[in-house]
Short mmCIF file of C-alpha atoms and ligand atoms in Angstrom, two decimals:
data_model
loop_
_atom_site.label_atom_id
_atom_site.label_comp_id
_atom_site.label_asym_id
_atom_site.label_seq_id
_atom_site.Cartn_x
_atom_site.Cartn_y
_atom_site.Cartn_z
CA MET A 1 15.72 44.33 88.02
CA SER A 2 14.80 40.66 87.78
CA ALA A 3 12.40 39.35 85.13
CA PRO A 4 8.85 38.65 86.27
CA ALA A 5 8.23 35.07 87.38
CA PRO A 6 6.36 32.95 84.82
CA VAL A 7 2.66 32.48 85.43
CA VAL A 8 0.92 29.27 84.43
CA ARG A 9 -2.03 29.88 82.13
CA GLU A 10 -5.20 28.61 83.71
CA ASP A 11 -6.42 26.97 80.51
CA GLU A 12 -3.23 24.96 80.05
CA PRO A 13 -4.04 21.26 79.56
CA SER A 14 -2.78 19.01 82.36
CA ILE A 15 -0.37 16.15 81.67
CA ALA A 16 -3.24 13.75 82.30
CA ALA A 17 -5.36 15.57 79.70
CA LEU A 18 -2.51 15.54 77.16
CA LEU A 19 -2.07 11.78 77.60
CA ALA A 20 -5.80 11.06 77.54
CA ALA A 21 -6.01 12.67 74.08
CA ARG A 22 -3.09 10.57 72.79
CA PRO A 23 -3.95 6.86 73.01
CA HIS A 24 -0.48 5.80 71.79
CA LEU A 25 1.04 7.31 74.96
CA ALA A 26 0.45 6.17 78.52
CA MET A 27 2.05 6.79 81.92
CA HIS A 28 2.90 3.55 83.73
CA ALA A 29 3.77 3.46 87.41
CA MET A 30 6.91 1.37 86.84
CA ASP A 31 7.93 2.12 83.25
CA GLY A 32 7.06 5.81 83.09
CA LEU A 33 5.94 7.22 79.75
CA VAL A 34 5.29 4.39 77.28
CA LEU A 35 4.88 4.84 73.51
CA GLU A 36 2.82 1.94 72.12
CA GLY A 37 4.49 -0.87 74.10
CA VAL A 38 7.94 0.64 74.67
CA PRO A 39 9.05 2.70 77.71
CA LEU A 40 10.63 5.85 76.32
CA MET A 41 13.14 5.88 79.16
CA ARG A 42 14.67 2.73 77.71
CA ILE A 43 15.22 4.47 74.37
CA ALA A 44 16.59 7.61 76.05
CA GLU A 45 19.08 5.49 77.98
CA VAL A 46 20.27 3.61 74.89
CA LEU A 47 20.36 6.50 72.40
CA GLY A 48 21.01 9.42 74.71
CA THR A 49 19.21 12.70 74.18
CA PRO A 50 18.06 14.62 72.26
CA ALA A 51 16.43 11.79 70.30
CA TRP A 52 13.34 11.45 68.14
CA VAL A 53 10.95 8.52 68.50
CA TYR A 54 8.23 7.70 65.97
CA SER A 55 5.27 5.41 66.55
CA ALA A 56 4.76 3.21 63.49
CA GLY A 57 1.39 2.00 64.78
CA THR A 58 0.12 5.57 65.09
CA MET A 59 1.21 6.50 61.55
CA ARG A 60 -0.34 3.29 60.22
CA SER A 61 -3.65 3.78 62.01
CA ARG A 62 -3.91 7.45 61.02
CA LEU A 63 -3.29 6.57 57.37
CA ALA A 64 -5.93 3.84 57.65
CA ALA A 65 -8.41 6.29 59.20
CA LEU A 66 -7.83 8.91 56.50
CA THR A 67 -8.02 6.30 53.74
CA ALA A 68 -11.32 5.07 55.20
CA ALA A 69 -12.72 8.61 55.34
CA MET A 70 -11.75 9.10 51.67
CA ARG A 71 -12.87 5.67 50.44
CA GLY A 72 -14.56 5.86 47.05
CA LEU A 73 -13.87 9.58 46.99
CA ALA A 74 -10.18 10.53 46.93
CA GLY A 75 -6.76 8.90 46.93
CA VAL A 76 -4.28 9.73 49.69
CA HIS A 77 -0.88 11.15 48.71
CA TYR A 78 1.39 11.67 51.70
CA ALA A 79 3.18 15.05 51.70
CA VAL A 80 6.75 13.84 52.09
CA LYS A 81 8.10 17.12 53.44
CA ALA A 82 6.35 16.60 56.79
CA ASN A 83 8.64 13.66 57.59
CA ASP A 84 10.77 12.23 54.81
CA HIS A 85 12.46 9.35 56.63
CA LEU A 86 12.69 6.23 54.43
CA ALA A 87 11.01 4.09 57.12
CA VAL A 88 8.08 6.51 57.29
CA LEU A 89 7.78 6.50 53.49
CA ARG A 90 7.97 2.70 53.47
CA LEU A 91 5.12 2.57 55.97
CA MET A 92 3.05 4.99 53.87
CA ALA A 93 3.71 2.93 50.72
CA ALA A 94 2.67 -0.25 52.55
CA GLY A 95 -0.54 1.49 53.62
CA GLY A 96 -1.37 2.30 50.01
CA ALA A 97 -0.49 5.99 49.98
CA GLY A 98 1.05 7.82 47.06
CA ALA A 99 3.36 10.78 47.60
CA ASP A 100 3.44 14.51 47.13
CA VAL A 101 7.04 15.67 46.68
CA VAL A 102 8.62 19.11 46.36
CA SER A 103 12.21 18.38 45.33
CA GLU A 104 14.52 15.92 43.61
CA GLY A 105 15.59 14.68 47.04
CA GLU A 106 12.03 13.89 48.05
CA LEU A 107 11.26 12.28 44.67
CA ARG A 108 14.31 10.04 45.02
CA ARG A 109 13.41 9.16 48.61
CA ALA A 110 9.84 8.26 47.65
CA ARG A 111 11.04 6.02 44.81
CA LEU A 112 13.67 4.41 47.06
CA ALA A 113 10.99 3.63 49.65
CA GLY A 114 8.93 1.80 47.05
CA ILE A 115 6.34 4.39 46.03
CA ALA A 116 5.56 3.92 42.32
CA ALA A 117 6.31 6.86 40.01
CA GLY A 118 2.69 6.73 38.89
CA ASP A 119 1.64 7.52 42.47
CA ILE A 120 3.84 10.61 42.83
CA VAL A 121 2.77 14.23 42.38
CA PHE A 122 5.46 16.94 42.15
CA SER A 123 4.48 20.25 43.79
CA GLY A 124 6.64 23.23 44.65
CA VAL A 125 7.02 26.86 43.77
CA GLY A 126 10.52 26.76 42.30
CA LYS A 127 11.29 23.53 40.50
CA SER A 128 14.67 23.52 38.74
CA ALA A 129 15.09 22.33 35.16
CA ARG A 130 16.97 19.34 36.51
CA GLU A 131 14.06 18.44 38.81
CA ILE A 132 11.50 18.84 36.04
CA ARG A 133 13.56 16.62 33.70
CA LEU A 134 13.78 13.95 36.40
CA ALA A 135 10.01 14.08 36.98
CA ILE A 136 9.43 13.70 33.23
CA ALA A 137 11.98 10.90 32.88
CA GLU A 138 10.40 9.03 35.80
CA ASP A 139 6.95 9.55 34.24
CA ILE A 140 5.36 10.51 37.54
CA ARG A 141 1.61 10.87 37.90
CA GLN A 142 1.61 14.65 37.38
CA ILE A 143 3.57 17.83 37.83
CA ASN A 144 1.64 20.54 39.66
CA VAL A 145 2.58 23.70 37.77
CA GLU A 146 2.79 26.87 39.84
CA SER A 147 2.83 29.62 37.20
CA ALA A 148 2.33 30.49 33.53
CA GLU A 149 6.11 30.77 33.21
CA GLU A 150 6.73 27.33 34.70
CA LEU A 151 4.18 25.84 32.30
CA GLU A 152 6.26 27.04 29.34
CA VAL A 153 9.43 25.63 30.91
CA VAL A 154 7.86 22.21 31.57
CA SER A 155 6.50 22.05 28.02
CA ALA A 156 9.86 22.97 26.48
CA LEU A 157 11.77 20.46 28.62
CA ALA A 158 9.28 17.66 27.94
CA ALA A 159 9.19 18.39 24.20
CA GLY A 160 12.99 18.32 24.21
CA LEU A 161 12.81 14.81 25.68
CA GLY A 162 10.16 13.79 23.16
CA ARG A 163 7.54 13.53 25.91
CA ARG A 164 4.27 15.09 27.00
CA ALA A 165 4.16 15.71 30.72
CA ARG A 166 0.86 15.43 32.59
CA VAL A 167 0.38 18.69 34.44
CA ALA A 168 -2.17 20.07 36.87
CA LEU A 169 -2.36 23.81 37.37
CA ARG A 170 -2.01 24.87 40.98
CA ILE A 171 -4.49 27.66 41.39
CA ASN A 172 -4.46 30.25 44.12
CA PRO A 173 -8.10 30.45 45.21
CA ASP A 174 -7.45 33.57 47.35
CA VAL A 175 -8.95 31.98 50.45
CA ASP A 176 -7.56 32.65 53.92
CA ALA A 177 -7.18 29.38 55.81
CA GLY A 178 -7.17 31.25 59.12
CA THR A 179 -3.87 29.69 60.15
CA HIS A 180 -0.44 31.14 61.10
CA ALA A 181 0.86 33.65 58.49
CA LYS A 182 4.02 31.55 57.93
CA ILE A 183 1.93 28.54 56.87
CA THR A 184 -0.75 30.33 54.83
CA THR A 185 -0.47 29.57 51.13
CA GLY A 186 -3.89 30.20 49.61
CA THR A 187 -4.24 33.97 49.66
CA ALA A 188 -3.41 36.20 46.70
CA GLN A 189 -0.53 37.83 48.63
CA THR A 190 1.43 34.57 48.92
CA LYS A 191 3.92 33.24 46.37
CA PHE A 192 1.85 30.12 45.66
CA GLY A 193 -0.18 29.12 42.64
CA ILE A 194 -1.66 30.78 39.58
CA PRO A 195 -3.95 33.74 40.34
CA PHE A 196 -7.54 32.57 40.11
CA ALA A 197 -8.48 35.15 37.48
CA GLU A 198 -5.68 33.99 35.15
CA ALA A 199 -6.12 30.26 35.61
CA ALA A 200 -8.55 29.64 32.72
CA ALA A 201 -6.29 31.38 30.21
CA VAL A 202 -3.23 29.47 31.46
CA TYR A 203 -5.15 26.18 31.21
CA ALA A 204 -6.16 27.00 27.62
CA ARG A 205 -2.52 27.77 26.85
CA ALA A 206 -1.49 24.42 28.36
CA ALA A 207 -3.86 22.63 26.00
CA GLU A 208 -2.02 24.20 23.05
CA LEU A 209 1.53 23.49 24.16
CA PRO A 210 3.33 20.50 22.61
CA GLY A 211 5.07 19.22 25.76
CA VAL A 212 2.26 19.15 28.30
CA GLU A 213 -1.11 17.54 28.77
CA PRO A 214 -3.26 19.49 31.24
CA VAL A 215 -5.08 16.89 33.33
CA GLY A 216 -6.65 19.09 35.97
CA LEU A 217 -6.22 21.48 38.83
CA ALA A 218 -4.46 21.51 42.20
CA LEU A 219 -4.68 23.69 45.26
CA HIS A 220 -3.20 23.77 48.75
CA ILE A 221 -4.34 26.64 50.92
CA GLY A 222 -2.15 26.27 53.99
CA SER A 223 -1.24 24.09 56.93
CA GLN A 224 -2.63 23.31 60.40
CA ILE A 225 -6.20 24.04 59.22
CA LEU A 226 -8.71 23.02 61.87
CA SER A 227 -12.09 23.80 60.31
CA ALA A 228 -13.72 22.75 57.05
CA ALA A 229 -14.82 26.30 56.18
CA PRO A 230 -11.68 27.42 54.28
CA TYR A 231 -11.66 24.12 52.38
CA ARG A 232 -15.30 24.61 51.41
CA ALA A 233 -14.56 28.13 50.15
CA ALA A 234 -11.51 27.07 48.15
CA PHE A 235 -13.16 23.96 46.70
CA ALA A 236 -16.22 25.95 45.64
CA ARG A 237 -13.99 28.30 43.63
CA ALA A 238 -12.09 25.38 42.09
CA ALA A 239 -15.34 23.64 41.13
CA GLU A 240 -16.50 26.85 39.48
CA LEU A 241 -13.30 26.86 37.45
CA VAL A 242 -13.81 23.23 36.40
CA TRP A 243 -17.22 24.24 35.00
CA THR A 244 -15.71 27.25 33.20
CA LEU A 245 -12.94 25.18 31.63
CA ARG A 246 -15.28 22.41 30.53
CA ALA A 247 -17.69 24.96 29.07
CA ARG A 248 -14.79 26.08 26.88
CA GLY A 249 -14.27 22.54 25.68
CA LEU A 250 -11.19 21.87 27.82
CA ALA A 251 -10.82 18.45 29.44
CA VAL A 252 -10.44 18.45 33.23
CA GLN A 253 -10.08 14.96 34.73
CA ARG A 254 -8.31 15.52 38.04
CA MET A 255 -8.47 17.65 41.15
CA ASP A 256 -5.71 17.68 43.76
CA CYS A 257 -7.36 19.02 46.92
CA GLY A 258 -4.09 19.68 48.76
CA GLY A 259 -3.16 18.98 52.37
CA GLY A 260 -3.25 21.16 55.44
CA LEU A 261 -5.38 19.11 57.85
CA GLY A 262 -4.50 20.29 61.34
CA ILE A 263 -3.82 18.34 64.52
CA GLY A 264 -4.48 19.07 68.19
CA TYR A 265 -1.20 20.27 69.67
CA ARG A 266 -2.80 21.68 72.78
CA ASP A 267 -6.48 21.05 73.38
CA GLU A 268 -7.92 21.99 69.99
CA GLY A 269 -8.38 18.39 68.83
CA ASP A 270 -7.51 17.01 65.39
CA ALA A 271 -9.18 18.38 62.29
CA SER A 272 -11.85 15.96 61.12
CA ALA A 273 -11.02 13.83 58.09
CA ALA A 274 -14.75 13.21 57.68
CA ALA A 275 -15.40 16.96 57.52
CA LEU A 276 -12.72 17.29 54.82
CA ALA A 277 -14.32 14.44 52.92
CA GLY A 278 -17.67 16.22 53.27
CA ALA A 279 -16.23 19.44 51.84
CA ILE A 280 -14.68 17.53 48.93
CA ARG A 281 -17.94 15.71 48.23
CA ALA A 282 -19.97 18.92 48.42
CA SER A 283 -17.94 20.70 45.73
CA PHE A 284 -16.55 17.92 43.54
CA GLY A 285 -18.89 15.00 44.18
CA GLY A 286 -20.89 15.33 40.99
CA LEU A 287 -18.07 16.41 38.68
CA ASP A 288 -16.64 13.02 37.65
CA LEU A 289 -13.11 13.95 38.76
CA GLU A 290 -10.23 11.76 39.94
CA LEU A 291 -9.59 13.30 43.35
CA ILE A 292 -6.60 13.20 45.66
CA VAL A 293 -5.71 14.73 49.02
CA GLU A 294 -2.13 15.31 50.16
CA PRO A 295 -1.85 15.74 53.93
CA GLY A 296 1.44 15.52 55.76
CA ARG A 297 1.09 16.78 59.32
CA TRP A 298 -2.18 14.98 60.10
CA LEU A 299 -0.69 11.59 59.21
CA VAL A 300 2.56 11.81 61.14
CA GLY A 301 2.54 14.77 63.55
CA PRO A 302 1.00 13.07 66.61
CA ALA A 303 3.16 9.97 66.03
CA GLY A 304 6.49 11.51 67.02
CA VAL A 305 8.11 12.72 70.23
CA LEU A 306 11.41 14.45 70.89
CA LEU A 307 13.15 13.18 74.02
CA ALA A 308 15.31 15.60 75.97
CA GLU A 309 17.14 15.75 79.27
CA VAL A 310 17.08 18.64 81.70
CA VAL A 311 20.66 19.95 81.79
CA GLY A 312 20.13 22.85 84.14
CA MET A 313 17.85 25.12 86.12
CA LYS A 314 18.15 28.88 86.35
CA GLY A 315 16.66 30.70 89.29
CA GLY A 316 14.00 28.09 89.79
CA ARG A 317 12.03 29.35 86.82
CA ILE A 318 13.98 28.46 83.67
CA VAL A 319 14.46 24.82 82.72
CA VAL A 320 17.29 24.27 80.21
CA LEU A 321 17.00 21.15 78.03
CA ASP A 322 19.63 19.47 75.89
CA ALA A 323 17.25 19.71 72.91
CA ALA A 324 17.10 23.02 71.12
CA MET A 325 15.61 24.98 68.25
CA ASN A 326 18.09 23.38 65.88
CA ASP A 327 16.31 20.07 66.62
CA LEU A 328 12.67 21.22 66.81
CA VAL A 329 12.31 24.69 65.31
CA ARG A 330 8.50 24.97 65.36
CA PRO A 331 8.17 26.93 68.62
CA ALA A 332 10.83 29.44 67.46
CA MET A 333 9.54 29.69 63.90
CA TYR A 334 5.76 29.45 64.26
CA ASP A 335 5.19 30.19 67.97
CA ALA A 336 4.03 26.58 68.10
CA TRP A 337 2.80 25.00 71.33
CA HIS A 338 4.07 21.48 72.12
CA GLY A 339 3.04 19.42 75.13
CA ILE A 340 5.93 18.57 77.46
CA VAL A 341 5.64 15.44 79.61
CA PRO A 342 8.16 13.93 82.06
CA LEU A 343 9.29 10.38 81.26
CA VAL A 344 9.15 9.28 84.89
CA GLY A 345 5.77 8.62 86.42
CA ARG A 346 6.45 9.93 89.90
CA ASN A 347 7.59 13.25 88.41
CA ALA A 348 4.39 13.47 86.41
CA GLN A 349 2.37 13.39 89.63
CA ALA A 350 4.43 16.00 91.48
CA ALA A 351 3.11 19.52 91.94
CA THR A 352 3.62 21.76 88.96
CA ALA A 353 5.59 24.98 89.10
CA PRO A 354 5.47 27.55 86.32
CA VAL A 355 8.67 27.49 84.29
CA ASP A 356 10.04 28.58 80.96
CA VAL A 357 11.49 25.64 79.04
CA VAL A 358 14.43 26.58 76.83
CA GLY A 359 17.22 25.04 74.78
CA PRO A 360 20.95 25.81 75.00
CA VAL A 361 21.26 27.62 71.65
CA CYS A 362 22.40 31.26 71.69
CA GLU A 363 19.10 32.77 70.55
CA SER A 364 16.27 34.03 72.73
CA SER A 365 13.84 32.34 70.32
CA ASP A 366 15.30 29.01 71.48
CA THR A 367 12.34 28.65 73.85
CA PHE A 368 10.01 25.65 73.82
CA ALA A 369 7.45 26.92 76.34
CA ARG A 370 6.73 29.87 78.58
CA GLY A 371 4.99 29.70 81.94
CA ARG A 372 4.43 25.98 81.65
CA GLY A 373 3.31 24.00 84.69
CA LEU A 374 5.92 21.26 84.89
CA PRO A 375 6.68 18.89 87.76
CA MET A 376 10.22 17.84 86.87
CA THR A 377 12.73 20.54 87.41
CA ARG A 378 15.86 18.67 88.40
CA PRO A 379 18.87 18.21 86.10
CA GLY A 380 18.97 14.63 84.86
CA ALA A 381 15.19 14.36 84.46
CA TYR A 382 13.93 13.37 81.03
CA VAL A 383 11.00 14.88 79.15
CA ALA A 384 9.16 14.20 75.90
CA LEU A 385 8.07 17.03 73.64
CA LEU A 386 4.86 15.76 72.06
CA ASP A 387 3.48 15.84 68.51
CA ALA A 388 6.91 16.26 66.95
CA GLY A 389 6.43 13.74 64.13
CA ALA A 390 5.76 16.39 61.45
CA TYR A 391 8.06 19.28 60.55
CA GLY A 392 10.38 18.09 63.32
CA ALA A 393 13.52 16.18 62.32
CA VAL A 394 13.12 17.32 58.70
CA MET A 395 13.62 20.92 59.77
CA SER A 396 16.63 20.26 62.02
CA SER A 397 19.94 21.96 61.42
CA THR A 398 23.41 21.75 62.92
CA TYR A 399 23.30 25.35 64.17
CA ASN A 400 25.61 25.93 67.11
CA GLY A 401 27.69 22.91 66.02
CA ARG A 402 25.02 20.50 67.20
CA PRO A 403 24.86 17.11 65.44
CA LEU A 404 21.53 15.88 64.04
CA ALA A 405 19.74 13.81 66.70
CA PRO A 406 19.16 10.07 66.28
CA ILE A 407 15.74 8.62 65.46
CA ALA A 408 14.07 5.46 66.76
CA MET A 409 10.87 3.83 65.56
CA VAL A 410 8.53 1.92 67.86
CA ASP A 411 6.10 -0.69 66.54
CA GLY A 412 4.08 -2.48 69.20
CA ASP A 413 6.64 -3.66 71.74
CA ARG A 414 9.51 -3.64 69.24
CA TRP A 415 11.76 -0.72 68.52
CA ALA A 416 14.73 0.01 66.29
CA VAL A 417 17.16 2.83 65.65
CA ILE A 418 16.31 4.24 62.22
CA ARG A 419 18.95 6.97 62.15
CA ASP A 420 22.17 7.18 64.12
CA ARG A 421 23.21 10.32 65.90
CA GLN A 422 25.34 12.33 63.51
CA LEU A 423 29.03 12.21 64.42
CA HIS A 424 30.81 15.49 64.97
CA ALA A 425 33.27 14.60 62.20
CA GLU A 426 30.33 14.06 59.82
CA MET A 427 29.30 17.67 60.35
CA TRP A 428 32.51 18.98 58.79
CA ALA A 429 33.27 16.03 56.49
CA GLY A 430 32.45 17.98 53.32
CA GLU A 431 34.30 21.14 54.32
CA ARG A 432 37.71 22.12 52.97
CA VAL A 433 40.08 24.90 54.05
CA PRO A 434 41.44 26.41 50.81
CA ASP A 435 45.15 26.40 50.04
CA PHE A 436 45.36 30.18 50.22
CA LEU A 437 44.66 29.96 53.96
CA ALA A 438 47.36 27.33 54.53
C1 PLP B 1 3.17 21.29 52.65
C2 PLP B 1 2.24 20.83 51.59
C3 PLP B 1 1.31 19.82 51.87
C4 PLP B 1 1.16 19.20 53.23
O1 PLP B 1 0.76 20.11 54.18
P1 PLP B 1 0.29 19.59 55.63
O2 PLP B 1 -0.12 20.81 56.32
O3 PLP B 1 1.46 18.95 56.26
O4 PLP B 1 -0.82 18.65 55.41
C5 PLP B 1 0.51 19.39 50.85
N1 PLP B 1 0.60 19.92 49.61
C6 PLP B 1 1.47 20.91 49.30
C7 PLP B 1 1.52 21.46 47.93
C8 PLP B 1 2.32 21.39 50.28
O5 PLP B 1 3.18 22.37 50.00
#
């Protein structure tokens, strides 16, 4: 029995609608799909596919927009894990952003890209002793402590180095951000943060420990959050805790409001930075706190595309690309929807046929789209997978012996390669066959 033919969903946005919502992308009659001022076909021809392309102008303007929305209210710390490329970090530093890091590797990258230690916050649920020592030695802005146990460890390590580390306690406000279960972090069932009911006691303990100085609170309730409601709920609880702590004579100077601002992958539109600012103001406005936000996805997600070539067709209903889940894992991991647009203008106009778009990896989850209305269905055609600037290249692997794809950055009508395609030999360079197998 053959599988049922894919059916295009009626509410699927058209290619024209996808492009209209993304001002950095345009379809030109001659040049095809253009990112800022650069035809993507030109990059695909030079670099081959799969290849990532980032729009510097888009990252810059999104950072400027967020900074403007937060002016006089909160500082912006870019969550490095969304896209940790040195050029992206350099651009964030130039735009005045600090960083939120979750590992030694990210801390080193941020410093290398020119972000001052005093502008770096260290988050993360399982920091190693080595990472904590590095954060203390670098004298970063603050370590966001995830548990009562970690607080003791940070204090002991700092005291051992003759230092007092500034810490914020990451609280778990037990608020459901209404997002995908794999990116929810603010409910009591998740591994993140100090349970709300225990937070005051842990803060009091921090004030007694020799190696730490508690400077405030932090929270981060999840990712791809599209409405202000979960923020309002979480911030209200945090503000309540600030009052409780201060009533007990404990100093609370800072509040890290976390990241999580969502973007419009399909037709949902971007989360509003102004609405986030409103939620922050509503809960923390009168509390005389130094505030920061730490978004990743919102700043860089829309600014990246993944270019791929059609390598085959199966039965007129399955389009096989040369990009795969090892490059962009979001559809396989989070059931994420990504727009797919042909790079050639005349293909973009052609009638759409419902197809499943898949990669060549030996997993059925290696599927980018199901029942998508796509005009190009011939091998050799190029497509762009949209909104791949966040949690894209950073999540790539070499599964199925596939080298990491190259990255280009576009800025106006200039472009440059910012990472070469990994060589096959580089994939096994660190491997050794032991003597006992000789
Ligand atoms: C992942 C993460 C962020 C950024 O999340 P986005 O959804 O990309 O904005 C911010 N803060 C912490 C603690 C995180 O773990």
